[in-house]
């Protein structure tokens, strides 16, 4: 609880990110990152800013509920994974929580579970949620869920096919991951050197010097 937000800040600041794609629930973590950057700059680098204060990049849906009406979370099993099959997606959406009112409206405050499904369909269809709700009208939750199932499966059909393609070549995936990890490591080392210089802790490597002297003797 105490170290995770700082680790997350390090993940953002090591590459001196200026924007971070986040959900609404991550905004407090991002604000802590901004605070750490601001304090470091003020204390150790007042003349030339080292860390930019990253801004949040929110999507059209900064918060989505899980299929049970609670906060979406993989650990709670209420999320729809991109890797899910069309049948698995249908099962999850069919079991999603709604309410007894057959008239479908888009009202996030009064009808959060129904509004969540309407928004999910709207995002996948590229339409306004109000229009989606109006089209379903008195069709009830069954009509809403059918539309959401079709919209989600169609939206992710190509992505899922491409994902399955890539999953078959594990060697390629390992090479991509290794290259990304090495690149991130190089950037992190450069940033850490900058940090040490500004904190005046970039001491010489005395171990190497001592070992060389011992060999010469």
mmCIF file of N, CA and C in Angstrom, residues 94-159:
data_model
loop_
_atom_site.group_PDB
_atom_site.id
_atom_site.type_symbol
_atom_site.label_atom_id
_atom_site.label_comp_id
_atom_site.label_asym_id
_atom_site.label_seq_id
_atom_site.Cartn_x
_atom_site.Cartn_y
_atom_site.Cartn_z
ATOM 1 N N UNK A 94 -23.899 -11.523 -20.678
ATOM 2 C CA UNK A 94 -25.231 -12.033 -20.345
ATOM 3 C C UNK A 94 -25.465 -12.018 -18.840
ATOM 4 N N UNK A 95 -24.408 -12.278 -18.075
ATOM 5 C CA UNK A 95 -24.526 -12.317 -16.610
ATOM 6 C C UNK A 95 -24.355 -10.938 -15.976
ATOM 7 N N UNK A 96 -24.113 -9.913 -16.781
ATOM 8 C CA UNK A 96 -23.871 -8.571 -16.237
ATOM 9 C C UNK A 96 -25.094 -8.049 -15.490
ATOM 10 N N UNK A 97 -24.834 -7.296 -14.436
ATOM 11 C CA UNK A 97 -25.903 -6.747 -13.602
ATOM 12 C C UNK A 97 -26.615 -5.594 -14.303
ATOM 13 N N UNK A 98 -27.952 -5.569 -14.241
ATOM 14 C CA UNK A 98 -28.743 -4.449 -14.770
ATOM 15 C C UNK A 98 -29.772 -4.058 -13.707
ATOM 16 N N UNK A 99 -30.967 -3.639 -14.121
ATOM 17 C CA UNK A 99 -32.040 -3.342 -13.163
ATOM 18 C C UNK A 99 -33.370 -3.760 -13.790
ATOM 19 N N UNK A 100 -34.476 -3.747 -13.027
ATOM 20 C CA UNK A 100 -35.751 -4.275 -13.543
ATOM 21 C C UNK A 100 -36.485 -3.375 -14.533
ATOM 22 N N UNK A 101 -36.059 -2.136 -14.690
ATOM 23 C CA UNK A 101 -36.755 -1.207 -15.598
ATOM 24 C C UNK A 101 -36.490 -1.609 -17.053
ATOM 25 N N UNK A 102 -37.536 -1.940 -17.806
ATOM 26 C CA UNK A 102 -37.359 -2.389 -19.191
ATOM 27 C C UNK A 102 -36.978 -1.259 -20.137
ATOM 28 N N UNK A 103 -37.337 -0.058 -19.804
ATOM 29 C CA UNK A 103 -37.020 1.072 -20.678
ATOM 30 C C UNK A 103 -35.550 1.450 -20.494
ATOM 31 N N UNK A 104 -34.767 1.283 -21.540
ATOM 32 C CA UNK A 104 -33.331 1.532 -21.458
ATOM 33 C C UNK A 104 -33.040 3.011 -21.654
ATOM 34 N N UNK A 105 -32.360 3.593 -20.654
ATOM 35 C CA UNK A 105 -31.926 4.991 -20.715
ATOM 36 C C UNK A 105 -30.450 5.077 -20.352
ATOM 37 N N UNK A 106 -29.850 6.195 -20.709
ATOM 38 C CA UNK A 106 -28.445 6.401 -20.331
ATOM 39 C C UNK A 106 -28.408 7.384 -19.172
ATOM 40 N N UNK A 107 -28.309 6.860 -17.964
ATOM 41 C CA UNK A 107 -28.331 7.674 -16.751
ATOM 42 C C UNK A 107 -27.277 7.133 -15.781
ATOM 43 N N UNK A 108 -26.024 7.573 -15.942
ATOM 44 C CA UNK A 108 -24.932 7.033 -15.116
ATOM 45 C C UNK A 108 -25.141 7.192 -13.614
ATOM 46 N N UNK A 109 -25.851 8.223 -13.191
ATOM 47 C CA UNK A 109 -26.035 8.455 -11.757
ATOM 48 C C UNK A 109 -27.124 7.560 -11.165
ATOM 49 N N UNK A 110 -28.265 7.495 -11.820
ATOM 50 C CA UNK A 110 -29.395 6.747 -11.280
ATOM 51 C C UNK A 110 -29.404 5.275 -11.704
ATOM 52 N N UNK A 111 -28.827 4.979 -12.878
ATOM 53 C CA UNK A 111 -28.827 3.603 -13.385
ATOM 54 C C UNK A 111 -27.418 3.228 -13.851
ATOM 55 N N UNK A 112 -26.465 3.154 -12.924
ATOM 56 C CA UNK A 112 -25.056 2.959 -13.306
ATOM 57 C C UNK A 112 -24.772 1.676 -14.072
ATOM 58 N N UNK A 113 -25.427 0.553 -13.680
ATOM 59 C CA UNK A 113 -25.135 -0.720 -14.352
ATOM 60 C C UNK A 113 -25.636 -0.720 -15.795
ATOM 61 N N UNK A 114 -26.846 -0.221 -15.995
ATOM 62 C CA UNK A 114 -27.401 -0.137 -17.349
ATOM 63 C C UNK A 114 -26.587 0.845 -18.179
ATOM 64 N N UNK A 115 -26.273 1.997 -17.597
ATOM 65 C CA UNK A 115 -25.499 3.014 -18.309
ATOM 66 C C UNK A 115 -24.131 2.478 -18.706
ATOM 67 N N UNK A 116 -23.562 1.628 -17.863
ATOM 68 C CA UNK A 116 -22.254 1.055 -18.154
ATOM 69 C C UNK A 116 -22.298 0.197 -19.417
ATOM 70 N N UNK A 117 -23.336 -0.624 -19.542
ATOM 71 C CA UNK A 117 -23.487 -1.463 -20.735
ATOM 72 C C UNK A 117 -23.778 -0.616 -21.968
ATOM 73 N N UNK A 118 -24.608 0.402 -21.801
ATOM 74 C CA UNK A 118 -24.909 1.299 -22.926
ATOM 75 C C UNK A 118 -23.628 1.977 -23.408
ATOM 76 N N UNK A 119 -22.821 2.449 -22.461
ATOM 77 C CA UNK A 119 -21.570 3.121 -22.818
ATOM 78 C C UNK A 119 -20.610 2.166 -23.519
ATOM 79 N N UNK A 120 -20.551 0.926 -23.044
ATOM 80 C CA UNK A 120 -19.668 -0.070 -23.657
ATOM 81 C C UNK A 120 -20.056 -0.307 -25.113
ATOM 82 N N UNK A 121 -21.351 -0.436 -25.376
ATOM 83 C CA UNK A 121 -21.815 -0.608 -26.753
ATOM 84 C C UNK A 121 -21.508 0.621 -27.592
ATOM 85 N N UNK A 122 -21.744 1.798 -27.019
ATOM 86 C CA UNK A 122 -21.514 3.050 -27.745
ATOM 87 C C UNK A 122 -20.046 3.215 -28.130
ATOM 88 N N UNK A 123 -19.151 2.874 -27.211
ATOM 89 C CA UNK A 123 -17.717 2.985 -27.497
ATOM 90 C C UNK A 123 -17.307 2.059 -28.639
ATOM 91 N N UNK A 124 -17.828 0.842 -28.615
ATOM 92 C CA UNK A 124 -17.478 -0.128 -29.656
ATOM 93 C C UNK A 124 -18.095 0.230 -31.003
ATOM 94 N N UNK A 125 -19.257 0.883 -30.982
ATOM 95 C CA UNK A 125 -19.958 1.247 -32.224
ATOM 96 C C UNK A 125 -19.578 2.633 -32.729
ATOM 97 N N UNK A 126 -18.880 3.414 -31.891
ATOM 98 C CA UNK A 126 -18.528 4.773 -32.282
ATOM 99 C C UNK A 126 -19.737 5.691 -32.314
ATOM 100 N N UNK A 127 -20.667 5.491 -31.385
ATOM 101 C CA UNK A 127 -21.895 6.289 -31.345
ATOM 102 C C UNK A 127 -22.062 6.948 -29.978
ATOM 103 N N UNK A 128 -23.021 7.852 -29.862
ATOM 104 C CA UNK A 128 -23.330 8.473 -28.587
ATOM 105 C C UNK A 128 -24.151 7.505 -27.744
ATOM 106 N N UNK A 129 -23.840 7.395 -26.440
ATOM 107 C CA UNK A 129 -24.595 6.468 -25.596
ATOM 108 C C UNK A 129 -26.085 6.809 -25.532
ATOM 109 N N UNK A 130 -26.412 8.096 -25.599
ATOM 110 C CA UNK A 130 -27.820 8.487 -25.582
ATOM 111 C C UNK A 130 -28.574 7.926 -26.785
ATOM 112 N N UNK A 131 -27.898 7.916 -27.933
ATOM 113 C CA UNK A 131 -28.536 7.388 -29.144
ATOM 114 C C UNK A 131 -28.725 5.873 -29.066
ATOM 115 N N UNK A 132 -27.732 5.199 -28.501
ATOM 116 C CA UNK A 132 -27.819 3.745 -28.345
ATOM 117 C C UNK A 132 -28.983 3.393 -27.428
ATOM 118 N N UNK A 133 -29.097 4.099 -26.303
ATOM 119 C CA UNK A 133 -30.189 3.838 -25.357
ATOM 120 C C UNK A 133 -31.542 4.112 -25.991
ATOM 121 N N UNK A 134 -31.639 5.186 -26.752
ATOM 122 C CA UNK A 134 -32.902 5.544 -27.402
ATOM 123 C C UNK A 134 -33.316 4.489 -28.417
ATOM 124 N N UNK A 135 -32.351 3.931 -29.119
ATOM 125 C CA UNK A 135 -32.647 2.909 -30.127
ATOM 126 C C UNK A 135 -33.193 1.635 -29.483
ATOM 127 N N UNK A 136 -32.664 1.260 -28.332
ATOM 128 C CA UNK A 136 -33.141 0.054 -27.649
ATOM 129 C C UNK A 136 -34.501 0.305 -27.005
ATOM 130 N N UNK A 137 -34.643 1.477 -26.407
ATOM 131 C CA UNK A 137 -35.929 1.872 -25.820
ATOM 132 C C UNK A 137 -36.490 0.855 -24.858
ATOM 133 N N UNK A 138 -37.683 0.335 -25.171
ATOM 134 C CA UNK A 138 -38.355 -0.601 -24.277
ATOM 135 C C UNK A 138 -37.970 -2.046 -24.491
ATOM 136 N N UNK A 139 -36.895 -2.290 -25.204
ATOM 137 C CA UNK A 139 -36.467 -3.669 -25.467
ATOM 138 C C UNK A 139 -35.964 -4.400 -24.241
ATOM 139 N N UNK A 140 -35.653 -3.648 -23.188
ATOM 140 C CA UNK A 140 -35.209 -4.273 -21.950
ATOM 141 C C UNK A 140 -33.738 -4.677 -21.945
ATOM 142 N N UNK A 141 -33.327 -5.262 -20.827
ATOM 143 C CA UNK A 141 -31.914 -5.618 -20.650
ATOM 144 C C UNK A 141 -31.463 -6.708 -21.616
ATOM 145 N N UNK A 142 -32.388 -7.581 -22.036
ATOM 146 C CA UNK A 142 -31.993 -8.652 -22.962
ATOM 147 C C UNK A 142 -31.581 -8.074 -24.312
ATOM 148 N N UNK A 143 -32.331 -7.087 -24.799
ATOM 149 C CA UNK A 143 -31.974 -6.439 -26.063
ATOM 150 C C UNK A 143 -30.674 -5.660 -25.916
ATOM 151 N N UNK A 144 -30.505 -5.019 -24.776
ATOM 152 C CA UNK A 144 -29.274 -4.267 -24.515
ATOM 153 C C UNK A 144 -28.069 -5.199 -24.518
ATOM 154 N N UNK A 145 -28.195 -6.315 -23.837
ATOM 155 C CA UNK A 145 -27.066 -7.244 -23.749
ATOM 156 C C UNK A 145 -26.740 -7.861 -25.099
ATOM 157 N N UNK A 146 -27.768 -8.151 -25.898
ATOM 158 C CA UNK A 146 -27.501 -8.691 -27.240
ATOM 159 C C UNK A 146 -26.695 -7.693 -28.062
ATOM 160 N N UNK A 147 -27.072 -6.428 -27.961
ATOM 161 C CA UNK A 147 -26.359 -5.391 -28.716
ATOM 162 C C UNK A 147 -24.919 -5.254 -28.229
ATOM 163 N N UNK A 148 -24.738 -5.293 -26.919
ATOM 164 C CA UNK A 148 -23.386 -5.164 -26.358
ATOM 165 C C UNK A 148 -22.510 -6.335 -26.787
ATOM 166 N N UNK A 149 -23.059 -7.543 -26.734
ATOM 167 C CA UNK A 149 -22.303 -8.737 -27.149
ATOM 168 C C UNK A 149 -21.853 -8.602 -28.604
ATOM 169 N N UNK A 150 -22.783 -8.243 -29.485
ATOM 170 C CA UNK A 150 -22.448 -8.083 -30.908
ATOM 171 C C UNK A 150 -21.412 -6.982 -31.110
ATOM 172 N N UNK A 151 -21.586 -5.855 -30.416
ATOM 173 C CA UNK A 151 -20.693 -4.711 -30.594
ATOM 174 C C UNK A 151 -19.282 -5.023 -30.112
ATOM 175 N N UNK A 152 -19.171 -5.641 -28.927
ATOM 176 C CA UNK A 152 -17.854 -5.951 -28.365
ATOM 177 C C UNK A 152 -17.135 -6.990 -29.218
ATOM 178 N N UNK A 153 -17.849 -8.048 -29.589
ATOM 179 C CA UNK A 153 -17.208 -9.099 -30.383
ATOM 180 C C UNK A 153 -16.774 -8.594 -31.757
ATOM 181 N N UNK A 154 -17.578 -7.737 -32.367
ATOM 182 C CA UNK A 154 -17.207 -7.195 -33.671
ATOM 183 C C UNK A 154 -16.025 -6.232 -33.543
ATOM 184 N N UNK A 155 -16.047 -5.421 -32.489
ATOM 185 C CA UNK A 155 -14.973 -4.434 -32.294
ATOM 186 C C UNK A 155 -13.626 -5.115 -32.096
ATOM 187 N N UNK A 156 -13.619 -6.246 -31.395
ATOM 188 C CA UNK A 156 -12.356 -6.904 -31.068
ATOM 189 C C UNK A 156 -12.040 -8.101 -31.952
ATOM 190 N N UNK A 157 -12.862 -8.335 -32.966
ATOM 191 C CA UNK A 157 -12.637 -9.495 -33.820
ATOM 192 C C UNK A 157 -11.236 -9.463 -34.448
ATOM 193 N N UNK A 158 -10.893 -8.373 -35.100
ATOM 194 C CA UNK A 158 -9.589 -8.262 -35.752
ATOM 195 C C UNK A 158 -8.443 -8.259 -34.762
ATOM 196 N N UNK A 159 -8.628 -7.579 -33.633
ATOM 197 C CA UNK A 159 -7.580 -7.508 -32.613
ATOM 198 C C UNK A 159 -7.312 -8.890 -32.027
#
